[in-house]
Amino acid sequence: MRESTFPLERELGMRWYASDGDGIGGRLRSSPSDFIVEEIPIEGKGGTTGPYLICRLTKTNWELQHAVKEIAKRLGISHRRIGWAGTKDRNAITTQWISIYDVTAEQVRGVQLKDIVLEPLRNANEALALSQLEGNRFALVIRDTNPDDLAGRVEEITGTVREGVPNYFGLQRFGAIRPVTHTVGEWILRDNYEQAVLTYIGLPFPSENESVRAVRTAFLENRDPAPALRDLPVQMNYERAMLQHLHNTPGDYAGALRELPPKLLSMFVSAFQSYLFNCALSRRFDEGVGLSEPVPGDHLVFANGRTDMVTNANAAAAALHIRRGRCSIALFMPGRGNESSPVLREPVMDSLLAEKGITADDFARASRFVGTKFEGAFRPISLKTEIEYSTGETDVSLKFTLPPGHYATTVCREYMKADPVRMV
């Protein structure tokens, strides 16, 4: 394995690569057509009758939440009536399924938006919810790579991906331009809504426009929403909605957060869970333990969903099951727990939570505030997939499929070993 030297990756817990050799460098997403994603739906989900209209949404260079709000505006409905199974990248061409409550196919066909195609498919008796999909197909192009023995290095890294790479949550999980979602989530867990709002609106990042950075910095310093409302671009509608609330109701930071769409609000806390997972996985590698080496205390997740724990007595059998693909080592991302699903204990995760001063009660309080259950979940520590690839003089094309919740950029970072900003 090899450590990443990039400060942003290290800050987000993504500190290791599976392969030792040099990467190919390059840039992902030179244009949206270099990053094509097609969602694989669960066939027959929700039946064929009911008040929800299932539609296929194909968009180019649109952030999902903004696309949903614009579609809702054209339909004259609340954006809360639109559901989806997976969030998709902005700088990409993406095809996915969404559900819209109580609209007709004729209404949907009348929606006209630049770089958006919305096709009604069928009715269903329930809305789509996050992770209700089989997976995603990717067709990606990495351009301007280092041409030295390009085909050889791609073949070598492809073998590594086939065996497994660290299943990190990718940069876009935390915000591609401003990776702050996990920090906002941490402040929500700490019951400090003021700092959550100040972080979301006010924390500047070097990759942003200089004038926007200046507005954020000023708000962070003086807490005055009026100048920020005046000077922020109109397309920054989430920040502006929060600022408008603070202008109308000074000091109501909890109310300002609730101006955000519920799914976006819930993503802050789940991003902090993702951050904890990344950090815990990297600490495992710090201790010299690999992706497929079960040690006592590890959790195992089998294909049928059954879980088990590795002990001294069953470690050899666990290793055999892992080699044969029957199960995976998994980390439990912590949450509030409940009587039927108690909080699971893992020494590395317990240590991280103790350092942060976060408890299950904090997740329970955040659940009540956000309106989302944060009960925790198992996540495999290894991502593996079959890759179809081709190489040109300096370009590399990759095609592969991943389960829901797994990141194509996690695969690409293993190939590129480049500054993460070159992947967004």
Short mmCIF file of C-alpha atoms in Angstrom, two decimals:
data_model
loop_
_atom_site.label_atom_id
_atom_site.label_comp_id
_atom_site.label_asym_id
_atom_site.label_seq_id
_atom_site.Cartn_x
_atom_site.Cartn_y
_atom_site.Cartn_z
CA MET A 1 0.00 0.00 0.00
CA ARG A 2 1.03 3.61 -0.47
CA GLU A 3 0.13 6.81 1.42
CA SER A 4 -1.45 9.80 -0.25
CA THR A 5 0.52 13.05 0.00
CA PHE A 6 -2.39 15.33 -0.85
CA PRO A 7 -3.55 17.49 2.11
CA LEU A 8 -7.24 17.48 1.12
CA GLU A 9 -7.39 13.68 0.87
CA ARG A 10 -5.60 13.32 4.18
CA GLU A 11 -7.98 15.80 5.80
CA LEU A 12 -10.97 13.76 4.60
CA GLY A 13 -9.48 10.49 5.86
CA MET A 14 -8.52 9.11 2.42
CA ARG A 15 -4.89 8.50 3.28
CA TRP A 16 -3.99 5.26 1.47
CA TYR A 17 -3.90 3.63 -1.95
CA ALA A 18 -4.01 -0.13 -2.41
CA SER A 19 -1.22 -0.24 -5.01
CA ASP A 20 2.40 0.76 -4.42
CA GLY A 21 3.29 1.97 -7.92
CA ASP A 22 3.02 5.43 -9.43
CA GLY A 23 -0.30 6.58 -10.82
CA ILE A 24 -1.03 7.68 -14.37
CA GLY A 25 -1.91 11.26 -13.38
CA GLY A 26 -4.25 13.05 -15.77
CA ARG A 27 -7.57 14.79 -15.38
CA LEU A 28 -11.08 13.42 -15.01
CA ARG A 29 -14.12 15.35 -16.33
CA SER A 30 -12.38 17.54 -18.88
CA SER A 31 -15.94 17.74 -20.19
CA PRO A 32 -19.25 16.28 -18.93
CA SER A 33 -19.10 13.64 -21.69
CA ASP A 34 -15.97 12.22 -20.03
CA PHE A 35 -18.06 11.12 -17.04
CA ILE A 36 -21.21 9.22 -18.02
CA VAL A 37 -23.33 7.52 -15.36
CA GLU A 38 -26.38 5.33 -15.91
CA GLU A 39 -28.43 4.23 -12.94
CA ILE A 40 -29.52 0.59 -12.82
CA PRO A 41 -33.03 0.57 -11.32
CA ILE A 42 -34.65 -2.17 -9.27
CA GLU A 43 -37.03 -3.74 -11.77
CA GLY A 44 -40.70 -3.63 -10.78
CA LYS A 45 -40.13 -1.52 -7.66
CA GLY A 46 -43.43 0.01 -6.54
CA GLY A 47 -45.62 -1.81 -9.06
CA THR A 48 -47.26 -0.11 -12.04
CA THR A 49 -50.13 1.81 -10.44
CA GLY A 50 -50.29 4.50 -7.81
CA PRO A 51 -49.91 8.27 -7.29
CA TYR A 52 -46.16 8.43 -8.02
CA LEU A 53 -44.95 8.93 -11.58
CA ILE A 54 -41.59 7.28 -12.23
CA CYS A 55 -39.51 9.29 -14.70
CA ARG A 56 -36.11 8.91 -16.32
CA LEU A 57 -34.03 12.04 -15.81
CA THR A 58 -31.01 12.64 -18.04
CA LYS A 59 -29.05 15.78 -17.24
CA THR A 60 -25.78 17.36 -18.33
CA ASN A 61 -23.80 19.52 -15.92
CA TRP A 62 -26.64 19.90 -13.41
CA GLU A 63 -26.41 19.44 -9.64
CA LEU A 64 -29.29 17.15 -8.66
CA GLN A 65 -30.90 19.31 -5.98
CA HIS A 66 -30.93 22.32 -8.31
CA ALA A 67 -32.34 20.23 -11.15
CA VAL A 68 -35.13 18.94 -8.89
CA LYS A 69 -36.04 22.46 -7.76
CA GLU A 70 -36.20 23.69 -11.36
CA ILE A 71 -38.32 20.73 -12.42
CA ALA A 72 -40.66 21.35 -9.49
CA LYS A 73 -40.90 25.03 -10.43
CA ARG A 74 -41.88 24.16 -14.00
CA LEU A 75 -44.50 21.73 -12.69
CA GLY A 76 -45.79 24.23 -10.12
CA ILE A 77 -45.27 21.84 -7.21
CA SER A 78 -43.12 21.61 -4.10
CA HIS A 79 -39.69 20.04 -4.64
CA ARG A 80 -40.50 17.83 -1.64
CA ARG A 81 -42.83 15.84 -3.91
CA ILE A 82 -39.85 14.57 -5.91
CA GLY A 83 -37.82 11.58 -4.75
CA TRP A 84 -34.78 9.80 -6.10
CA ALA A 85 -32.73 6.69 -5.44
CA GLY A 86 -29.25 8.17 -5.87
CA THR A 87 -27.53 11.53 -6.02
CA LYS A 88 -25.45 12.04 -9.12
CA ASP A 89 -22.43 14.13 -10.05
CA ARG A 90 -22.80 17.61 -11.49
CA ASN A 91 -19.95 17.74 -14.02
CA ALA A 92 -21.21 14.69 -15.87
CA ILE A 93 -23.92 13.25 -18.09
CA THR A 94 -26.16 11.26 -15.77
CA THR A 95 -29.26 9.14 -16.28
CA GLN A 96 -31.34 8.23 -13.26
CA TRP A 97 -34.87 7.53 -12.07
CA ILE A 98 -36.95 9.97 -10.03
CA SER A 99 -40.49 9.79 -8.63
CA ILE A 100 -42.92 12.71 -8.70
CA TYR A 101 -46.07 12.67 -6.58
CA ASP A 102 -49.45 13.41 -8.16
CA VAL A 103 -48.53 14.66 -11.63
CA THR A 104 -49.47 13.39 -15.06
CA ALA A 105 -47.27 12.19 -17.88
CA GLU A 106 -48.56 15.07 -19.98
CA GLN A 107 -47.40 17.60 -17.39
CA VAL A 108 -43.94 16.03 -17.30
CA ARG A 109 -43.64 16.03 -21.08
CA GLY A 110 -44.25 19.78 -20.97
CA VAL A 111 -41.14 20.44 -18.84
CA GLN A 112 -38.49 22.16 -20.95
CA LEU A 113 -35.09 22.83 -19.37
CA LYS A 114 -31.72 23.26 -21.03
CA ASP A 115 -29.57 20.12 -20.81
CA ILE A 116 -32.35 18.16 -19.10
CA VAL A 117 -34.47 15.39 -20.62
CA LEU A 118 -37.36 14.15 -18.46
CA GLU A 119 -39.26 11.08 -19.66
CA PRO A 120 -42.35 9.64 -17.89
CA LEU A 121 -42.13 5.84 -17.60
CA ARG A 122 -44.84 4.40 -15.35
CA ASN A 123 -46.80 4.93 -12.16
CA ALA A 124 -45.90 3.40 -8.80
CA ASN A 125 -47.42 3.04 -5.35
CA GLU A 126 -44.42 4.46 -3.49
CA ALA A 127 -41.80 7.16 -3.85
CA LEU A 128 -38.19 6.38 -4.65
CA ALA A 129 -35.83 6.61 -1.69
CA LEU A 130 -32.07 6.77 -1.42
CA SER A 131 -30.21 3.56 -2.29
CA GLN A 132 -33.26 1.92 -3.90
CA LEU A 133 -31.28 0.94 -6.99
CA GLU A 134 -29.22 -2.00 -8.18
CA GLY A 135 -26.14 0.10 -8.93
CA ASN A 136 -24.58 2.43 -11.47
CA ARG A 137 -22.78 1.92 -14.80
CA PHE A 138 -19.88 4.25 -15.53
CA ALA A 139 -18.10 5.18 -18.75
CA LEU A 140 -15.21 7.50 -17.92
CA VAL A 141 -12.25 9.08 -19.68
CA ILE A 142 -9.08 10.21 -17.91
CA ARG A 143 -7.20 12.64 -20.17
CA ASP A 144 -3.67 14.07 -20.31
CA THR A 145 -2.08 11.21 -18.38
CA ASN A 146 1.63 10.46 -18.13
CA PRO A 147 2.28 8.42 -21.33
CA ASP A 148 5.27 6.46 -19.97
CA ASP A 149 4.34 2.75 -20.20
CA LEU A 150 0.70 3.82 -19.92
CA ALA A 151 -0.82 0.50 -21.00
CA GLY A 152 1.40 -1.44 -18.61
CA ARG A 153 0.57 0.70 -15.60
CA VAL A 154 -3.16 0.65 -16.40
CA GLU A 155 -3.08 -3.15 -16.64
CA GLU A 156 -1.29 -3.39 -13.29
CA ILE A 157 -3.69 -1.06 -11.49
CA THR A 158 -6.67 -2.81 -13.09
CA GLY A 159 -5.49 -6.00 -11.40
CA THR A 160 -5.38 -4.17 -8.08
CA VAL A 161 -8.95 -2.86 -8.52
CA ARG A 162 -10.07 -6.39 -9.35
CA GLU A 163 -8.61 -7.56 -6.02
CA GLY A 164 -9.91 -4.56 -4.05
CA VAL A 165 -9.10 -0.94 -3.16
CA PRO A 166 -10.04 1.07 -0.05
CA ASN A 167 -13.78 1.74 -0.26
CA TYR A 168 -13.50 5.39 0.70
CA PHE A 169 -16.31 7.88 0.34
CA GLY A 170 -15.15 10.15 -2.48
CA LEU A 171 -14.52 13.87 -2.43
CA GLN A 172 -17.96 14.72 -3.84
CA ARG A 173 -19.52 13.17 -0.71
CA PHE A 174 -18.14 16.13 1.20
CA GLY A 175 -18.61 18.79 -1.50
CA ALA A 176 -16.54 18.89 -4.67
CA ILE A 177 -15.81 22.63 -4.62
CA ARG A 178 -16.26 23.26 -0.89
CA PRO A 179 -15.81 20.04 1.10
CA VAL A 180 -17.68 21.26 4.19
CA THR A 181 -20.72 18.97 4.45
CA HIS A 182 -19.15 16.72 7.10
CA THR A 183 -18.08 19.74 9.16
CA VAL A 184 -21.62 21.16 9.04
CA GLY A 185 -22.86 17.73 10.12
CA GLU A 186 -20.45 17.66 13.05
CA TRP A 187 -21.74 21.03 14.28
CA ILE A 188 -25.33 19.75 14.01
CA LEU A 189 -24.34 16.71 16.07
CA ARG A 190 -22.78 19.06 18.61
CA ASP A 191 -26.10 20.95 18.84
CA ASN A 192 -24.36 24.11 17.61
CA TYR A 193 -26.58 25.32 14.80
CA GLU A 194 -24.93 28.73 14.66
CA GLN A 195 -21.57 27.23 13.75
CA ALA A 196 -23.28 24.88 11.28
CA VAL A 197 -24.80 27.86 9.46
CA LEU A 198 -21.61 29.92 9.62
CA THR A 199 -19.65 27.02 8.16
CA TYR A 200 -22.09 26.39 5.33
CA ILE A 201 -22.50 30.05 4.34
CA GLY A 202 -19.27 31.61 5.50
CA LEU A 203 -16.36 29.21 5.15
CA PRO A 204 -14.43 30.22 1.97
CA PHE A 205 -12.40 27.87 -0.21
CA PRO A 206 -9.57 28.75 -2.63
CA SER A 207 -11.31 27.10 -5.61
CA GLU A 208 -14.21 29.55 -5.44
CA ASN A 209 -14.61 32.86 -7.22
CA GLU A 210 -12.71 35.60 -5.41
CA SER A 211 -15.78 37.83 -4.97
CA VAL A 212 -17.75 34.93 -3.45
CA ARG A 213 -14.89 34.20 -1.07
CA ALA A 214 -14.93 37.83 0.03
CA VAL A 215 -18.68 37.73 0.75
CA ARG A 216 -18.33 34.51 2.73
CA THR A 217 -15.42 35.89 4.76
CA ALA A 218 -17.30 39.08 5.59
CA PHE A 219 -20.35 37.14 6.77
CA LEU A 220 -18.18 34.85 8.86
CA GLU A 221 -16.68 37.90 10.57
CA ASN A 222 -19.73 40.10 11.11
CA ARG A 223 -22.73 37.68 11.04
CA ASP A 224 -24.69 40.33 9.07
CA PRO A 225 -26.97 38.66 6.47
CA ALA A 226 -27.93 41.87 4.63
CA PRO A 227 -24.64 42.51 2.75
CA ALA A 228 -24.32 38.80 1.92
CA LEU A 229 -27.87 38.76 0.54
CA ARG A 230 -27.03 41.76 -1.59
CA ASP A 231 -23.73 40.46 -2.93
CA LEU A 232 -24.06 36.68 -3.30
CA PRO A 233 -24.96 35.48 -6.83
CA VAL A 234 -28.65 34.72 -7.29
CA GLN A 235 -27.92 31.10 -8.25
CA MET A 236 -26.62 30.40 -4.73
CA ASN A 237 -30.19 29.83 -3.63
CA TYR A 238 -29.48 27.65 -0.58
CA GLU A 239 -27.20 30.21 1.04
CA ARG A 240 -29.62 32.98 0.11
CA ALA A 241 -32.61 31.16 1.61
CA MET A 242 -30.73 30.76 4.90
CA LEU A 243 -29.58 34.38 4.84
CA GLN A 244 -33.11 35.60 4.14
CA HIS A 245 -34.36 33.66 7.15
CA LEU A 246 -31.66 35.19 9.36
CA HIS A 247 -32.54 38.64 8.01
CA ASN A 248 -36.21 38.08 8.88
CA THR A 249 -35.57 36.22 12.15
CA PRO A 250 -32.17 37.31 13.52
CA GLY A 251 -30.36 34.64 15.52
CA ASP A 252 -32.62 31.75 14.51
CA TYR A 253 -29.88 29.51 13.16
CA ALA A 254 -31.90 26.33 13.60
CA GLY A 255 -34.64 27.86 11.48
CA ALA A 256 -32.08 28.89 8.87
CA LEU A 257 -30.91 25.29 8.55
CA ARG A 258 -34.51 24.15 8.10
CA GLU A 259 -34.76 26.38 5.04
CA LEU A 260 -32.69 23.73 3.26
CA PRO A 261 -34.35 20.76 1.53
CA PRO A 262 -34.72 17.90 4.05
CA LYS A 263 -32.57 15.54 2.00
CA LEU A 264 -29.75 18.08 1.83
CA LEU A 265 -30.02 18.70 5.57
CA SER A 266 -29.79 14.98 6.26
CA MET A 267 -26.72 14.70 4.03
CA PHE A 268 -24.70 16.83 6.46
CA VAL A 269 -24.93 14.30 9.27
CA SER A 270 -24.49 11.31 6.95
CA ALA A 271 -21.39 13.04 5.52
CA PHE A 272 -19.93 13.11 9.02
CA GLN A 273 -20.63 9.38 9.28
CA SER A 274 -18.79 8.98 5.97
CA TYR A 275 -15.86 11.00 7.28
CA LEU A 276 -15.65 8.73 10.34
CA PHE A 277 -15.64 5.68 8.06
CA ASN A 278 -12.78 7.06 5.96
CA CYS A 279 -10.74 7.88 9.06
CA ALA A 280 -11.37 4.50 10.67
CA LEU A 281 -10.41 2.67 7.48
CA SER A 282 -7.15 4.61 7.19
CA ARG A 283 -6.28 3.87 10.81
CA ARG A 284 -6.63 0.19 9.99
CA PHE A 285 -3.94 0.60 7.33
CA ASP A 286 -1.82 2.68 9.71
CA GLU A 287 -1.68 -0.44 11.88
CA GLY A 288 -0.52 -2.54 8.92
CA VAL A 289 -3.76 -4.50 8.50
CA GLY A 290 -4.88 -5.07 4.90
CA LEU A 291 -8.27 -5.09 3.19
CA SER A 292 -8.67 -8.86 3.18
CA GLU A 293 -6.95 -9.73 6.46
CA PRO A 294 -9.59 -10.43 9.12
CA VAL A 295 -8.53 -9.78 12.69
CA PRO A 296 -10.46 -10.51 15.89
CA GLY A 297 -13.13 -7.87 16.38
CA ASP A 298 -13.74 -7.33 12.66
CA HIS A 299 -17.30 -7.51 11.41
CA LEU A 300 -18.16 -9.64 8.38
CA VAL A 301 -21.08 -8.98 6.03
CA PHE A 302 -22.30 -11.86 3.86
CA ALA A 303 -24.06 -11.63 0.50
CA ASN A 304 -27.44 -12.41 2.10
CA GLY A 305 -27.04 -9.57 4.62
CA ARG A 306 -26.05 -11.80 7.54
CA THR A 307 -23.34 -10.39 9.79
CA ASP A 308 -20.78 -12.09 12.01
CA MET A 309 -17.76 -11.13 14.06
CA VAL A 310 -14.23 -12.44 13.68
CA THR A 311 -12.75 -14.18 16.72
CA ASN A 312 -9.48 -15.98 17.36
CA ALA A 313 -11.33 -19.24 16.85
CA ASN A 314 -12.92 -18.42 13.47
CA ALA A 315 -10.28 -16.09 11.93
CA ALA A 316 -8.90 -18.77 9.57
CA ALA A 317 -12.40 -19.72 8.38
CA ALA A 318 -13.24 -16.02 7.92
CA ALA A 319 -10.15 -15.52 5.75
CA LEU A 320 -11.23 -18.45 3.56
CA HIS A 321 -14.76 -17.05 3.16
CA ILE A 322 -13.32 -13.66 2.17
CA ARG A 323 -10.99 -15.21 -0.44
CA ARG A 324 -13.92 -17.10 -1.95
CA GLY A 325 -16.02 -13.95 -2.11
CA ARG A 326 -18.66 -15.14 0.32
CA CYS A 327 -18.34 -12.16 2.64
CA SER A 328 -16.53 -8.88 3.18
CA ILE A 329 -14.90 -7.18 6.12
CA ALA A 330 -17.04 -4.18 7.05
CA LEU A 331 -16.88 -1.21 9.38
CA PHE A 332 -19.98 -0.03 11.19
CA MET A 333 -20.66 3.66 10.70
CA PRO A 334 -22.09 4.81 14.06
CA GLY A 335 -25.52 6.27 14.64
CA ARG A 336 -28.15 6.66 17.32
CA GLY A 337 -28.95 2.97 17.80
CA ASN A 338 -32.24 1.69 19.20
CA GLU A 339 -33.59 -1.24 21.17
CA SER A 340 -33.76 -3.56 18.16
CA SER A 341 -30.51 -2.27 16.64
CA PRO A 342 -28.11 -1.30 19.42
CA VAL A 343 -24.99 0.75 18.82
CA LEU A 344 -22.23 -1.60 17.70
CA ARG A 345 -18.81 -1.24 19.27
CA GLU A 346 -15.61 -1.06 17.28
CA PRO A 347 -12.40 0.07 19.03
CA VAL A 348 -11.17 2.29 16.18
CA MET A 349 -14.56 3.97 15.70
CA ASP A 350 -15.03 4.33 19.46
CA SER A 351 -11.68 6.07 19.62
CA LEU A 352 -12.63 8.49 16.84
CA LEU A 353 -15.96 9.30 18.48
CA ALA A 354 -14.26 9.86 21.82
CA GLU A 355 -11.78 12.25 20.21
CA LYS A 356 -14.67 14.18 18.67
CA GLY A 357 -16.81 14.00 21.81
CA ILE A 358 -19.77 12.60 19.82
CA THR A 359 -22.16 10.04 21.33
CA ALA A 360 -25.17 7.98 20.24
CA ASP A 361 -27.35 10.53 22.05
CA ASP A 362 -25.99 13.23 19.73
CA PHE A 363 -27.06 11.18 16.71
CA ALA A 364 -30.48 10.67 18.32
CA ARG A 365 -30.91 14.43 18.83
CA ALA A 366 -29.77 15.11 15.26
CA SER A 367 -32.29 12.55 14.03
CA ARG A 368 -35.08 14.47 15.71
CA PHE A 369 -33.84 17.80 14.35
CA VAL A 370 -33.31 16.62 10.77
CA GLY A 371 -36.19 14.15 10.63
CA THR A 372 -33.98 11.30 9.41
CA LYS A 373 -32.98 8.10 11.18
CA PHE A 374 -29.22 7.92 11.62
CA GLU A 375 -29.04 4.39 12.98
CA GLY A 376 -25.69 3.54 11.48
CA ALA A 377 -24.87 0.95 8.87
CA PHE A 378 -22.24 -1.56 7.79
CA ARG A 379 -20.04 -0.66 4.83
CA PRO A 380 -17.51 -3.03 3.22
CA ILE A 381 -13.95 -1.77 3.53
CA SER A 382 -12.97 -3.07 0.08
CA LEU A 383 -14.26 -1.94 -3.31
CA LYS A 384 -13.63 -4.34 -6.18
CA THR A 385 -14.98 -4.50 -9.71
CA GLU A 386 -14.15 -5.74 -13.17
CA ILE A 387 -12.81 -2.98 -15.40
CA GLU A 388 -13.04 -2.75 -19.18
CA TYR A 389 -10.35 -0.33 -20.33
CA SER A 390 -8.61 1.06 -23.39
CA THR A 391 -5.61 3.35 -23.69
CA GLY A 392 -4.64 5.97 -26.24
CA GLU A 393 -1.55 8.10 -26.40
CA THR A 394 -2.42 10.00 -23.21
CA ASP A 395 -6.10 9.09 -22.62
CA VAL A 396 -7.54 6.16 -20.69
CA SER A 397 -11.17 4.99 -21.00
CA LEU A 398 -12.74 2.95 -18.20
CA LYS A 399 -16.07 1.12 -18.04
CA PHE A 400 -17.34 -0.58 -14.88
CA THR A 401 -20.34 -1.09 -12.62
CA LEU A 402 -20.58 -0.34 -8.90
CA PRO A 403 -23.16 -1.04 -6.20
CA PRO A 404 -25.15 1.91 -4.82
CA GLY A 405 -23.20 4.15 -2.47
CA HIS A 406 -19.80 3.30 -3.99
CA TYR A 407 -17.77 5.98 -5.73
CA ALA A 408 -16.32 5.92 -9.23
CA THR A 409 -13.77 8.50 -8.13
CA THR A 410 -12.52 5.98 -5.56
CA VAL A 411 -11.64 3.73 -8.49
CA CYS A 412 -10.15 6.61 -10.50
CA ARG A 413 -7.96 7.85 -7.64
CA GLU A 414 -6.25 4.45 -7.58
CA TYR A 415 -5.38 4.86 -11.26
CA MET A 416 -4.47 8.54 -11.13
CA LYS A 417 -2.87 9.08 -7.71
CA ALA A 418 -3.32 12.77 -8.47
CA ASP A 419 -4.53 15.85 -6.62
CA PRO A 420 -8.23 15.16 -5.91
CA VAL A 421 -9.29 18.47 -7.49
CA ARG A 422 -8.29 16.88 -10.83
CA MET A 423 -11.15 14.43 -10.40
CA VAL A 424 -13.98 16.95 -9.92
#
